[in-house]
Each structure stands twice: as structure tokens, then as C-alpha cells.
Amino acid sequence: MDKRQFLKGTGTILSGSLLSRFATSEQQTAPRTNWAGNYTYHADHLYEPATVEEAQQAIKSCAKLKALGSRHSFNSIADSTHNQISLRHLNQIDLNTTSRTVTVGAGVAYGQLAPYIDQRGFALHNLASLPHITVAGACATATHGSGSHNGNLSTAVSAMQIITHDGALHTISRAQNSGIFSGAVVHLGSLGVLTAITLDIQPTFQVAQAVYENLSFAHLEHHLDEIFASGYSVSLFTDWQNHRATQAWIKRRISPGTPSSFAPDFYGAKLATRNLHPLAGHSAENCTEQLGIPGPWYERLPHFRMNFTPSSGAELQTEYFVPRDRAYPAILAVEQLRDRITPHLFITELRTVAADDLWLSPCYQRDSLAIHFTWKPEWPDVQKILPLIEEKLAPFEARPHWAKLNTISPTRLNQLYPKLPDYRTLVIEHDPQGKFRNQFIDVNIFDT
Ligand SMILES: Cc1cc2nc3c(=O)[nH]c(=O)nc-3n(C[C@H](O)[C@H](O)[C@H](O)COP(=O)(O)OP(=O)(O)OC[C@H]3O[C@@H](n4cnc5c(N)ncnc54)[C@H](O)[C@@H]3O)c2cc1C
């Protein structure tokens, strides 16, 4: 099938069994869409088990089924033509201060987890731009934040509890399953259904962020590494016009009691004196605190606040990862398309991500620059622009974000992800009947 054709909780911590009184294990529902509303799921049945045992029964009874997180992906990755299963009722959080790990139920979102561990003195190494997504769903797709020395969110995973095709519950851990662990962490939902996931944590820390306006791209030619290393996490936003980043968001770790200091000038860009939203015309009320005011890591590393709409809402997203040592020419290559891109774009964000060893990670063995596009919801036009961007980025071996929109062919994906053949073998071994394979997996992973 032509890929272009089909691209179209609460903070209270309860154990799964406590919730069983209230939850229905299987629901027949009206058409459901993803968060952005650009994709309608095809599955007739949505299972919402209240316990691990109910999840096991549901999985055993279905011939085909796909796990659904918080629905923030932009393509068909979480869809099924048969059944979906949401683990939203599995929302326990177990902190282990000795091993410095936290194990969360597959229904837990970062926005629930982060304040819980922060209050107990711990932090995650990084967060995405929004806290609304589930840990399980984010790590399944190699979701990332920013920071030249920060791996994506999946790099924090040290173990996963997973129900396989036969309904059996297994633990896959970094310590016990080193042969397949790097292959299993970024799994796109195709190895089984996670009931819980364990993450490495560290002592809590404070972050201050400041925003600078109008950073000329000319400075990226010789200072790209310094600019992206000027904070623990750095994001540049651009509309691709005027050879500049409209905003540079710099997030610095600071010691408690130490005032943050952001110079008034940063490579010619000027320090903002009021909070800003990355999208022109959107209220900064939705954004995390800026102006260099220190705060807990989880209230500064994401751009958007938990109880507010992140980004725009009605939007599409695309993202490509290029090697960091070729980041500047890759930016210039995309810039050539500015007059095609800008009319359909809300904003582009540029972020750095450290290399990792996770087989399906876009940063597999490559320090990367991620070039992200938040598009207006204008798919017919965006669909025509994506191949042009992909052509410009082809010399840079650009790998796409699994959960966002692209038109890269399966054959090309096979070239870009050197461990895809090994991943296929892993899927066949763990799911011989293809219970967890949907059209997205069949096309992108197997149809090469
Ligand atoms: C406004 C917005 C901002 C975003 N910002 C970023 C960003 O900063 N960085 C970034 O990298 N991405 C970003 N994304 C993309 C987002 O992080 C990914 O789409 C992520 O996968 C969403 O997680 P989810 O819980 O919604 O999972 P879903 O979209 O529901 O599912 C994603 C995948 O995870 C699988 N899955 C989910 N739960 C389970 C489970 N229990 N067991 C097995 N498989 C499971 C699904 O089958 C599917 O394959 C953004 C998206 C939006 C809408």
C-alpha cells in the first residue's frame, strides 16, 4: 500500500485493582481520533482493563490488537482494524530510592509522574515539549526532549513488564536481557502490551529558562555546538524566514539558592522581557515559566504546562533527525524551501539529542539535530511539501520520527535504520502470529 494514502488521569495514584469497581474491561465506542484530530482510529473495540489480569485475558482472546497511549501520535502507529487496548487504569507509581528507579503503570503520563518523584527528591533526565503523553507510549516511539548530552526519553528505560501474544506476563530488563533489550525498548507497540515500565532517576534539580528573540542563522555556521550547549536543554524556533531563529529557549540547570543569570545578548539575539509562546499569536499562559525564574525541572524542561493545551491543538507534526556534525548544511538545505514551507507552518523547532544504542531510535549511534515542523492542519498541502523536504535531507541520511507524519518509503527506512532486519527477527520471535502488527508495522517494518 502507498504510504502517502494511509497517512491521513488524574494526579491521584490508585492501584489497578482499586479501580476495577469502576472500569469496564471492554467497551464498544463511537469513532475515536488521535489528540490532534487528524487521524480516526479504525478499531471497533477498545479494551480498558482495570487490572493486569484483565489485560492478559483481553490479549489472549484477541487475534489482533494494538496498545493505545494518550493518542498523541500523528499517524496510524497506534491504530488497529480490529481491537485497541488502553492501559489508562494501570496508574500505579512505585519509587525505589535504593536502585534509583521508578516503575510506573502503562497508563501514567509524565505530568503525573514528575511531581510525584520530585516531591520525594528525584527527577528524570529529560522531558518532551509536553507532559501530557504516557511514559509507555513516549518510550515506544523514542520521544525526545533537547540537550546535546541528553539521550531521548527511551534511554532512561531499564525494564518493561510486557504481556506477549499468549497472554503471558514477562519482564524484559537491561540487566537480564542485554541481548535484546536495546531492540525491545523502542518497539512501536509491536512486541506486546506493556503493563509497566521502569525508568532510571536522579536527584531532583532546578532549572531556569530564558528566551532570546531573533538569533541569526549566520551564527550557526561556526557556533552551532556552542549554541546548543549553552544550556542543559536548548530549542531554536524558526518560521524559516529571514535566515534566523525567531526564538531561542535556553534551559539551564542551577544550584538551589543560586540566582540564574542570562546575559541581555546571546549571539546578537535579545533577551525577552515577558513570557513567550513559540507560536506567534498564542498566549504564553500555556507555556512554562521563563524570564530566568528558577523552578523544578518538570516545570521548566517541557515548553507547555500540564493543565493547558500544548502547542496549537489543531495541527500536524513532522520531524527528521540528521547527524549533528552535518546539522548546519542540513538546515540550509531545508531553508531553500522556505517559501513553500512557511505558508503552511506554525513553527519549526530545532533540538539536539545525544546518540544512543536503541535499535529503532532515530538517534541510533548518531549525535543528532532534530528538525521539527508543526504544520497547520492542511494535509493536502503538507503532503506535497514533505517529499521535497525529504529530498533535500536525503544526503544527510535523515531519519523520521516514528510517531509523526512523513512520506519516506519502507525501502528507504530499511537503509536508514541499520538494525531494522534484527528488529524484524525480534518481532517474529516474540509475536509469531503478528497479533500486535498493524498496517503501520506491516508497511514500515516488514514491507521493505
Ligand atoms: C503537542 C505535541 C507535542 C509533542 N512533542 C514531542 C516532543 O517534544 N518530542 C517528541 O519526540 N515527540 C513529541 N510528540 C510526539 C509524541 O511524543 C509521540 O507521539 C508519543 O508516542 C505519544 O505518546 P502517547 O502516549 O500519546 O502514545 P500513542 O500515540 O497513543 O501511541 C504511540 C505508540 O506507543 C504504543 N504504545 C502505547 N502504549 C503502549 C503500551 N502500554 N504497550 C505497548 N505499546 C504501547 C502504541 O501502540 C503506538 O505504537 C508530540 C506530540 C504532540 C501532540
Short mmCIF file of C-alpha atoms and ligand atoms in Angstrom, two decimals:
data_model
loop_
_atom_site.label_atom_id
_atom_site.label_comp_id
_atom_site.label_asym_id
_atom_site.label_seq_id
_atom_site.Cartn_x
_atom_site.Cartn_y
_atom_site.Cartn_z
CA MET A 1 0.00 0.00 0.00
CA ASP A 2 1.18 3.53 -0.79
CA LYS A 3 2.28 5.08 2.49
CA ARG A 4 1.02 8.50 1.44
CA GLN A 5 -2.52 7.11 1.09
CA PHE A 6 -2.94 5.91 4.64
CA LEU A 7 -1.19 8.75 6.40
CA LYS A 8 -4.13 10.62 6.65
CA GLY A 9 -5.91 10.66 34.75
CA THR A 10 -5.85 12.27 37.26
CA GLY A 11 -2.92 13.06 39.67
CA THR A 12 -4.26 10.59 42.22
CA ILE A 13 -2.26 7.41 42.34
CA LEU A 14 -4.51 4.35 42.60
CA SER A 15 -3.67 0.71 42.14
CA GLY A 16 -5.31 -1.10 39.23
CA SER A 17 -7.35 -3.36 41.50
CA LEU A 18 -8.89 -0.40 43.33
CA LEU A 19 -10.18 0.86 40.06
CA SER A 20 -11.77 -2.38 38.95
CA ARG A 21 -15.10 -1.44 40.52
CA PHE A 22 -15.39 1.49 38.18
CA ALA A 23 -13.84 0.32 34.97
CA THR A 24 -15.36 -1.62 32.14
CA SER A 25 -12.91 -4.09 30.69
CA GLU A 26 -14.30 -3.91 27.16
CA GLN A 27 -16.10 -1.03 25.54
CA GLN A 28 -17.81 -0.58 22.23
CA THR A 29 -17.23 3.05 21.37
CA ALA A 30 -18.01 5.72 18.79
CA PRO A 31 -15.24 6.67 16.34
CA ARG A 32 -12.19 7.86 18.24
CA THR A 33 -9.46 10.15 16.96
CA ASN A 34 -5.92 10.94 17.96
CA TRP A 35 -5.22 14.04 20.06
CA ALA A 36 -4.78 16.35 17.07
CA GLY A 37 -7.93 15.03 15.41
CA ASN A 38 -6.16 14.34 12.10
CA TYR A 39 -6.44 10.57 12.39
CA THR A 40 -9.57 8.45 13.12
CA TYR A 41 -8.85 5.00 14.53
CA HIS A 42 -10.42 2.05 12.75
CA ALA A 43 -10.69 -0.33 15.71
CA ASP A 44 -14.27 -1.25 16.68
CA HIS A 45 -13.33 -2.36 20.16
CA LEU A 46 -11.40 -0.53 22.85
CA TYR A 47 -10.45 -2.63 25.85
CA GLU A 48 -9.82 -0.71 29.06
CA PRO A 49 -8.72 -3.33 31.59
CA ALA A 50 -8.67 -2.37 35.23
CA THR A 51 -6.03 -4.93 36.18
CA VAL A 52 -3.08 -6.72 34.63
CA GLU A 53 -5.10 -9.97 34.74
CA GLU A 54 -7.93 -8.38 32.76
CA ALA A 55 -5.38 -7.15 30.23
CA GLN A 56 -3.96 -10.67 29.94
CA GLN A 57 -7.43 -12.09 29.29
CA ALA A 58 -8.20 -9.47 26.65
CA ILE A 59 -4.91 -10.06 24.86
CA LYS A 60 -5.34 -13.81 24.91
CA SER A 61 -8.84 -13.55 23.48
CA CYS A 62 -7.97 -11.28 20.53
CA ALA A 63 -6.41 -12.33 17.24
CA LYS A 64 -5.27 -8.76 16.56
CA LEU A 65 -4.82 -5.88 18.98
CA LYS A 66 -2.80 -2.68 19.40
CA ALA A 67 -1.98 -0.73 22.55
CA LEU A 68 -3.07 2.89 22.73
CA GLY A 69 -1.38 5.50 24.93
CA SER A 70 -2.59 9.09 25.27
CA ARG A 71 -3.21 9.31 21.46
CA HIS A 72 -0.60 12.00 20.76
CA SER A 73 0.90 10.35 17.68
CA PHE A 74 0.04 11.87 14.32
CA ASN A 75 -0.12 8.78 12.14
CA SER A 76 -1.61 5.27 12.19
CA ILE A 77 1.07 3.84 14.51
CA ALA A 78 -1.40 3.11 17.34
CA ASP A 79 -4.29 2.05 15.13
CA SER A 80 -5.82 -1.35 14.53
CA THR A 81 -8.53 -2.56 12.21
CA HIS A 82 -9.56 -4.95 14.99
CA ASN A 83 -9.00 -4.02 18.66
CA GLN A 84 -7.18 -1.43 20.71
CA ILE A 85 -6.32 -1.66 24.38
CA SER A 86 -5.82 1.31 26.69
CA LEU A 87 -3.93 0.76 29.93
CA ARG A 88 -5.05 4.07 31.39
CA HIS A 89 -6.33 2.42 34.57
CA LEU A 90 -2.90 0.95 35.33
CA ASN A 91 -1.60 4.07 37.01
CA GLN A 92 0.47 2.93 39.97
CA ILE A 93 3.84 4.57 40.69
CA ASP A 94 6.47 2.66 42.69
CA LEU A 95 9.61 4.55 43.63
CA ASN A 96 12.73 2.58 44.56
CA THR A 97 15.13 5.01 46.22
CA THR A 98 17.81 2.32 46.64
CA SER A 99 18.09 1.37 42.98
CA ARG A 100 17.20 4.94 41.93
CA THR A 101 14.43 3.74 39.66
CA VAL A 102 10.72 4.32 39.37
CA THR A 103 8.24 1.80 37.99
CA VAL A 104 5.05 3.22 36.54
CA GLY A 105 1.88 1.61 35.22
CA ALA A 106 1.44 1.92 31.47
CA GLY A 107 -1.34 4.47 31.96
CA VAL A 108 0.85 7.02 33.74
CA ALA A 109 1.67 10.29 31.97
CA TYR A 110 4.87 12.25 32.59
CA GLY A 111 2.70 15.02 34.02
CA GLN A 112 1.56 12.64 36.80
CA LEU A 113 4.92 11.00 37.36
CA ALA A 114 7.11 14.11 37.50
CA PRO A 115 5.62 15.92 40.54
CA TYR A 116 5.33 12.61 42.38
CA ILE A 117 9.05 11.84 42.20
CA ASP A 118 10.07 15.47 42.57
CA GLN A 119 8.25 15.70 45.90
CA ARG A 120 10.33 12.70 47.00
CA GLY A 121 13.61 14.23 45.88
CA PHE A 122 14.06 12.75 42.40
CA ALA A 123 13.98 13.72 38.73
CA LEU A 124 14.07 12.28 35.23
CA HIS A 125 16.96 13.26 32.99
CA ASN A 126 14.73 14.97 30.44
CA LEU A 127 11.20 15.58 29.21
CA ALA A 128 9.49 16.20 25.87
CA SER A 129 7.90 19.53 24.99
CA LEU A 130 4.66 18.42 26.65
CA PRO A 131 3.96 16.42 29.83
CA HIS A 132 0.60 15.01 28.69
CA ILE A 133 1.94 11.85 26.99
CA THR A 134 2.19 8.44 28.65
CA VAL A 135 5.62 7.16 29.59
CA ALA A 136 4.86 3.86 27.83
CA GLY A 137 3.69 5.48 24.60
CA ALA A 138 6.51 8.03 24.51
CA CYS A 139 9.27 5.49 25.09
CA ALA A 140 7.72 3.16 22.48
CA THR A 141 8.44 5.80 19.81
CA ALA A 142 11.78 7.25 21.03
CA THR A 143 10.21 10.52 22.09
CA HIS A 144 12.86 13.10 22.94
CA GLY A 145 13.46 16.45 24.54
CA SER A 146 16.55 18.52 23.95
CA GLY A 147 20.15 18.68 25.15
CA SER A 148 23.39 17.80 23.40
CA HIS A 149 24.27 15.40 26.22
CA ASN A 150 20.75 14.09 26.82
CA GLY A 151 19.58 10.87 25.24
CA ASN A 152 15.92 10.58 24.27
CA LEU A 153 13.35 9.56 26.90
CA SER A 154 13.64 5.86 25.97
CA THR A 155 17.27 5.84 27.12
CA ALA A 156 16.02 6.05 30.73
CA VAL A 157 14.16 2.73 30.45
CA SER A 158 15.76 -0.06 32.49
CA ALA A 159 12.93 -2.63 32.44
CA MET A 160 9.49 -3.30 30.95
CA GLN A 161 6.67 -5.60 32.03
CA ILE A 162 5.04 -6.85 28.88
CA ILE A 163 2.16 -9.16 28.02
CA THR A 164 3.01 -11.19 24.96
CA HIS A 165 0.71 -12.75 22.33
CA ASP A 166 -0.17 -15.76 24.51
CA GLY A 167 -1.30 -13.60 27.43
CA ALA A 168 1.83 -14.35 29.50
CA LEU A 169 3.44 -11.55 31.51
CA HIS A 170 7.23 -11.16 31.11
CA THR A 171 9.86 -8.76 32.37
CA ILE A 172 12.50 -7.57 29.90
CA SER A 173 15.32 -5.73 31.62
CA ARG A 174 18.62 -4.12 30.78
CA ALA A 175 20.30 -6.29 33.41
CA GLN A 176 18.79 -9.66 32.48
CA ASN A 177 18.15 -9.42 28.74
CA SER A 178 21.10 -7.49 27.38
CA GLY A 179 20.97 -9.33 24.03
CA ILE A 180 17.55 -7.99 23.04
CA PHE A 181 16.98 -5.09 25.42
CA SER A 182 18.31 -2.42 23.05
CA GLY A 183 16.00 -3.80 20.40
CA ALA A 184 12.93 -4.01 22.61
CA VAL A 185 12.80 -0.53 24.20
CA VAL A 186 11.69 1.40 21.10
CA HIS A 187 9.12 -1.17 19.99
CA LEU A 188 6.33 0.81 18.28
CA GLY A 189 3.83 -1.37 20.13
CA SER A 190 4.73 -4.42 18.07
CA LEU A 191 6.22 -6.79 20.66
CA GLY A 192 3.28 -6.92 23.09
CA VAL A 193 1.41 -4.72 25.54
CA LEU A 194 3.38 -3.04 28.32
CA THR A 195 1.71 -3.01 31.70
CA ALA A 196 4.55 -1.19 33.49
CA ILE A 197 7.86 0.42 32.70
CA THR A 198 10.88 1.16 34.90
CA LEU A 199 12.96 4.32 34.48
CA ASP A 200 16.32 5.46 35.84
CA ILE A 201 16.03 8.56 38.01
CA GLN A 202 18.46 11.03 39.57
CA PRO A 203 18.36 13.57 42.41
CA THR A 204 15.94 16.40 41.74
CA PHE A 205 17.30 19.60 40.26
CA GLN A 206 16.25 23.13 39.47
CA VAL A 207 16.11 24.73 36.04
CA ALA A 208 15.80 28.32 34.90
CA GLN A 209 14.80 29.13 31.34
CA ALA A 210 15.07 32.27 29.31
CA VAL A 211 14.02 33.09 25.79
CA TYR A 212 16.01 35.18 23.30
CA GLU A 213 14.48 36.70 20.19
CA ASN A 214 15.98 36.82 16.68
CA LEU A 215 19.09 34.68 16.55
CA SER A 216 20.68 34.89 13.11
CA PHE A 217 21.36 31.53 11.45
CA ALA A 218 24.72 33.01 10.42
CA HIS A 219 25.96 32.20 13.94
CA LEU A 220 25.09 28.51 13.49
CA GLU A 221 27.74 28.08 10.82
CA HIS A 222 30.62 28.29 13.30
CA HIS A 223 28.89 28.17 16.70
CA LEU A 224 26.15 25.56 16.39
CA ASP A 225 27.67 23.28 19.01
CA GLU A 226 28.27 26.13 21.48
CA ILE A 227 24.74 27.48 20.97
CA PHE A 228 23.15 24.10 21.62
CA ALA A 229 25.49 23.51 24.55
CA SER A 230 24.68 26.88 26.13
CA GLY A 231 22.06 25.21 28.33
CA TYR A 232 21.13 21.78 29.64
CA SER A 233 18.35 21.88 27.06
CA VAL A 234 18.13 24.29 24.13
CA SER A 235 15.45 24.78 21.46
CA LEU A 236 15.57 27.11 18.49
CA PHE A 237 12.28 28.05 16.85
CA THR A 238 12.06 29.36 13.30
CA ASP A 239 9.50 30.13 10.61
CA TRP A 240 12.35 29.71 8.07
CA GLN A 241 12.13 33.38 7.01
CA ASN A 242 14.91 35.97 7.30
CA HIS A 243 17.67 33.40 8.00
CA ARG A 244 17.06 33.45 11.72
CA ALA A 245 15.56 31.68 14.70
CA THR A 246 12.62 33.71 15.93
CA GLN A 247 13.22 32.42 19.47
CA ALA A 248 15.97 30.55 21.32
CA TRP A 249 14.78 28.80 24.51
CA ILE A 250 17.67 28.10 26.88
CA LYS A 251 17.07 25.92 29.93
CA ARG A 252 19.93 25.80 32.46
CA ARG A 253 20.36 23.57 35.49
CA ILE A 254 21.12 25.69 38.52
CA SER A 255 22.11 25.01 42.09
CA PRO A 256 19.44 25.77 44.71
CA GLY A 257 19.83 29.28 46.08
CA THR A 258 21.97 30.40 43.14
CA PRO A 259 20.35 33.14 41.09
CA SER A 260 20.21 32.39 37.38
CA SER A 261 22.00 34.76 35.10
CA PHE A 262 21.11 35.21 31.48
CA ALA A 263 23.01 37.90 29.60
CA PRO A 264 20.89 40.51 27.77
CA ASP A 265 22.51 39.49 24.49
CA PHE A 266 23.08 35.97 23.08
CA TYR A 267 24.92 35.87 19.75
CA GLY A 268 23.09 39.07 18.83
CA ALA A 269 19.68 37.78 19.98
CA LYS A 270 17.91 39.83 22.64
CA LEU A 271 16.67 38.53 25.99
CA ALA A 272 12.85 38.55 26.12
CA THR A 273 11.36 40.56 28.96
CA ARG A 274 7.99 38.76 29.01
CA ASN A 275 6.95 35.13 28.70
CA LEU A 276 6.51 34.00 25.10
CA HIS A 277 4.71 31.20 23.24
CA PRO A 278 6.71 29.68 20.37
CA LEU A 279 3.74 30.27 18.04
CA ALA A 280 3.03 33.87 17.18
CA GLY A 281 -0.38 34.98 18.42
CA HIS A 282 -0.74 32.22 21.05
CA SER A 283 -1.00 33.02 24.75
CA ALA A 284 2.12 32.40 26.82
CA GLU A 285 -0.18 31.34 29.66
CA ASN A 286 0.04 27.80 28.21
CA CYS A 287 3.85 27.83 28.48
CA THR A 288 6.21 27.04 31.30
CA GLU A 289 7.72 29.94 33.25
CA GLN A 290 10.58 31.82 31.57
CA LEU A 291 12.43 35.06 32.47
CA GLY A 292 15.20 33.11 34.22
CA ILE A 293 12.97 32.32 37.20
CA PRO A 294 14.20 29.06 38.77
CA GLY A 295 11.78 26.19 39.26
CA PRO A 296 11.61 22.41 39.45
CA TRP A 297 12.94 20.50 36.42
CA TYR A 298 9.48 19.28 35.40
CA GLU A 299 8.06 22.81 35.28
CA ARG A 300 10.83 24.09 33.02
CA LEU A 301 12.03 21.28 30.71
CA PRO A 302 8.68 20.97 28.84
CA HIS A 303 7.60 24.06 26.94
CA PHE A 304 3.94 23.54 27.81
CA ARG A 305 2.15 23.30 31.15
CA MET A 306 0.24 20.18 32.15
CA ASN A 307 -3.24 21.63 32.54
CA PHE A 308 -3.11 23.71 29.38
CA THR A 309 -3.29 22.86 25.68
CA PRO A 310 0.22 22.21 24.37
CA SER A 311 1.35 23.66 21.07
CA SER A 312 -1.60 24.72 18.88
CA GLY A 313 -4.09 21.85 19.13
CA ALA A 314 -5.34 21.62 15.55
CA GLU A 315 -2.00 20.84 13.90
CA LEU A 316 0.15 18.24 12.18
CA GLN A 317 3.73 17.35 13.06
CA THR A 318 6.77 16.05 11.18
CA GLU A 319 10.35 15.56 12.36
CA TYR A 320 13.65 14.41 10.85
CA PHE A 321 16.93 13.60 12.61
CA VAL A 322 20.24 14.42 10.92
CA PRO A 323 23.80 13.83 12.21
CA ARG A 324 24.78 16.73 14.42
CA ASP A 325 28.12 17.22 12.67
CA ARG A 326 26.19 18.00 9.46
CA ALA A 327 23.43 19.99 11.11
CA TYR A 328 24.20 23.38 9.60
CA PRO A 329 24.21 22.29 5.92
CA ALA A 330 21.03 20.31 6.63
CA ILE A 331 19.36 23.47 7.98
CA LEU A 332 20.49 25.42 4.90
CA ALA A 333 19.09 22.68 2.65
CA VAL A 334 15.64 22.93 4.24
CA GLU A 335 15.83 26.72 4.23
CA GLN A 336 15.88 26.64 0.42
CA LEU A 337 12.22 25.55 0.61
CA ARG A 338 11.21 28.40 2.93
CA ASP A 339 8.66 29.94 0.62
CA ARG A 340 6.94 26.56 0.17
CA ILE A 341 7.10 25.74 3.89
CA THR A 342 6.21 28.95 5.73
CA PRO A 343 2.63 29.46 4.48
CA HIS A 344 1.62 26.07 5.92
CA LEU A 345 3.77 26.15 9.03
CA PHE A 346 3.00 27.14 12.60
CA ILE A 347 6.65 26.80 13.62
CA THR A 348 9.82 24.70 13.27
CA GLU A 349 11.81 23.64 16.32
CA LEU A 350 15.49 22.61 16.22
CA ARG A 351 16.80 20.46 19.07
CA THR A 352 19.85 18.31 19.74
CA VAL A 353 19.69 14.75 21.07
CA ALA A 354 22.60 12.55 22.18
CA ALA A 355 23.40 9.28 20.42
CA ASP A 356 22.11 6.00 21.88
CA ASP A 357 22.17 2.27 21.16
CA LEU A 358 18.44 1.62 20.83
CA TRP A 359 17.86 -0.16 17.53
CA LEU A 360 14.86 1.83 16.29
CA SER A 361 15.89 5.15 17.80
CA PRO A 362 16.36 7.91 15.21
CA CYS A 363 19.50 8.76 17.22
CA TYR A 364 20.91 5.23 16.97
CA GLN A 365 24.70 5.67 17.16
CA ARG A 366 24.39 9.27 15.98
CA ASP A 367 24.51 12.54 17.91
CA SER A 368 21.62 14.29 16.20
CA LEU A 369 19.89 17.50 15.36
CA ALA A 370 16.11 17.07 15.21
CA ILE A 371 14.36 19.31 12.67
CA HIS A 372 10.70 19.50 13.66
CA PHE A 373 7.73 21.05 11.84
CA THR A 374 4.43 21.96 13.49
CA TRP A 375 2.15 22.36 10.49
CA LYS A 376 -1.22 23.99 10.13
CA PRO A 377 -3.90 21.30 9.67
CA GLU A 378 -3.60 21.49 5.89
CA TRP A 379 -2.71 17.93 4.97
CA PRO A 380 -3.24 18.19 1.17
CA ASP A 381 -0.58 20.93 1.03
CA VAL A 382 1.70 19.47 3.70
CA GLN A 383 1.61 16.11 1.93
CA LYS A 384 3.10 17.76 -1.16
CA ILE A 385 5.86 19.54 0.79
CA LEU A 386 7.13 16.54 2.78
CA PRO A 387 8.72 14.74 -0.20
CA LEU A 388 10.52 17.98 -1.11
CA ILE A 389 11.97 18.28 2.40
CA GLU A 390 12.87 14.59 2.40
CA GLU A 391 14.67 15.02 -0.91
CA LYS A 392 16.67 17.95 0.49
CA LEU A 393 17.55 15.95 3.60
CA ALA A 394 18.31 12.68 1.79
CA PRO A 395 22.07 13.41 1.55
CA PHE A 396 22.06 13.75 5.34
CA GLU A 397 20.50 10.31 5.89
CA ALA A 398 17.62 11.96 7.75
CA ARG A 399 15.65 9.52 9.88
CA PRO A 400 11.97 10.32 10.54
CA HIS A 401 10.23 10.40 13.95
CA TRP A 402 8.11 7.24 14.09
CA ALA A 403 5.06 8.97 15.59
CA LYS A 404 4.91 11.93 13.19
CA LEU A 405 3.97 12.36 9.52
CA ASN A 406 6.41 11.58 6.72
CA THR A 407 6.41 10.04 3.27
CA ILE A 408 9.70 8.14 3.40
CA SER A 409 9.40 4.74 1.70
CA PRO A 410 9.83 1.48 3.61
CA THR A 411 12.82 0.63 1.41
CA ARG A 412 14.50 3.86 2.43
CA LEU A 413 13.65 3.27 6.11
CA ASN A 414 15.44 -0.03 5.82
CA GLN A 415 18.57 1.82 4.70
CA LEU A 416 18.28 4.49 7.37
CA TYR A 417 17.77 2.15 10.34
CA PRO A 418 20.62 -0.38 10.19
CA LYS A 419 19.07 -2.60 12.89
CA LEU A 420 15.67 -2.95 11.18
CA PRO A 421 16.43 -6.51 9.97
CA ASP A 422 17.28 -7.51 13.55
CA TYR A 423 14.12 -5.84 14.79
CA ARG A 424 12.02 -7.80 12.30
CA THR A 425 13.54 -11.02 13.66
CA LEU A 426 12.74 -9.90 17.21
CA VAL A 427 9.09 -9.25 16.30
CA ILE A 428 8.73 -12.62 14.57
CA GLU A 429 10.24 -14.40 17.58
CA HIS A 430 8.02 -12.62 20.12
CA ASP A 431 4.83 -12.36 18.09
CA PRO A 432 4.88 -15.21 15.55
CA GLN A 433 1.21 -14.75 14.54
CA GLY A 434 1.53 -10.97 14.20
CA LYS A 435 -1.07 -10.19 16.88
CA PHE A 436 0.45 -6.75 17.53
CA ARG A 437 1.25 -5.91 13.92
CA ASN A 438 -0.96 -3.25 12.34
CA GLN A 439 -0.85 -1.68 8.91
CA PHE A 440 1.81 0.81 10.05
CA ILE A 441 4.12 -2.01 11.15
CA ASP A 442 3.35 -4.17 8.12
CA VAL A 443 4.20 -1.31 5.76
CA ASN A 444 7.10 0.39 7.51
CA ILE A 445 8.86 -2.52 9.17
CA PHE A 446 8.02 -5.56 7.05
CA ASP A 447 7.25 -4.24 3.54
CA THR A 448 10.85 -3.33 2.65
C1 LIG B 1 1.61 18.64 21.05
C2 LIG B 1 2.59 17.52 20.87
C3 LIG B 1 3.91 17.72 21.22
C4 LIG B 1 4.84 16.68 21.04
N1 LIG B 1 6.13 16.91 21.42
C5 LIG B 1 7.05 15.94 21.23
C6 LIG B 1 8.40 16.16 21.63
O1 LIG B 1 8.74 17.17 22.24
N2 LIG B 1 9.30 15.19 21.33
C7 LIG B 1 8.95 14.03 20.68
O2 LIG B 1 9.82 13.21 20.41
N3 LIG B 1 7.65 13.78 20.37
C8 LIG B 1 6.71 14.71 20.63
N4 LIG B 1 5.40 14.45 20.31
C9 LIG B 1 5.05 13.12 19.79
C10 LIG B 1 4.71 12.17 20.95
O3 LIG B 1 5.68 12.20 21.93
C11 LIG B 1 4.60 10.74 20.47
O4 LIG B 1 3.57 10.69 19.56
C12 LIG B 1 4.33 9.74 21.61
O5 LIG B 1 4.47 8.45 21.12
C13 LIG B 1 2.94 9.91 22.18
O6 LIG B 1 2.72 9.06 23.27
P1 LIG B 1 1.25 8.53 23.56
O7 LIG B 1 1.17 8.11 24.97
O8 LIG B 1 0.25 9.52 23.10
O9 LIG B 1 1.20 7.22 22.64
P2 LIG B 1 0.23 6.85 21.42
O10 LIG B 1 0.34 7.90 20.38
O11 LIG B 1 -1.11 6.53 21.92
O12 LIG B 1 0.96 5.51 20.92
C14 LIG B 1 2.27 5.57 20.39
C15 LIG B 1 2.85 4.17 20.24
O13 LIG B 1 3.06 3.60 21.53
C16 LIG B 1 2.45 2.31 21.60
N5 LIG B 1 2.02 2.11 22.97
C17 LIG B 1 1.39 2.98 23.78
N6 LIG B 1 1.15 2.41 24.98
C18 LIG B 1 1.63 1.16 24.91
C19 LIG B 1 1.67 0.05 25.81
N7 LIG B 1 1.14 0.11 27.04
N8 LIG B 1 2.21 -1.11 25.38
C20 LIG B 1 2.73 -1.23 24.13
N9 LIG B 1 2.73 -0.23 23.25
C21 LIG B 1 2.18 0.95 23.63
C22 LIG B 1 1.30 2.39 20.60
O14 LIG B 1 0.91 1.09 20.16
C23 LIG B 1 1.95 3.19 19.49
O15 LIG B 1 2.73 2.34 18.70
C24 LIG B 1 4.44 15.44 20.49
C25 LIG B 1 3.09 15.22 20.18
C26 LIG B 1 2.17 16.25 20.37
C27 LIG B 1 0.74 16.00 20.05
#
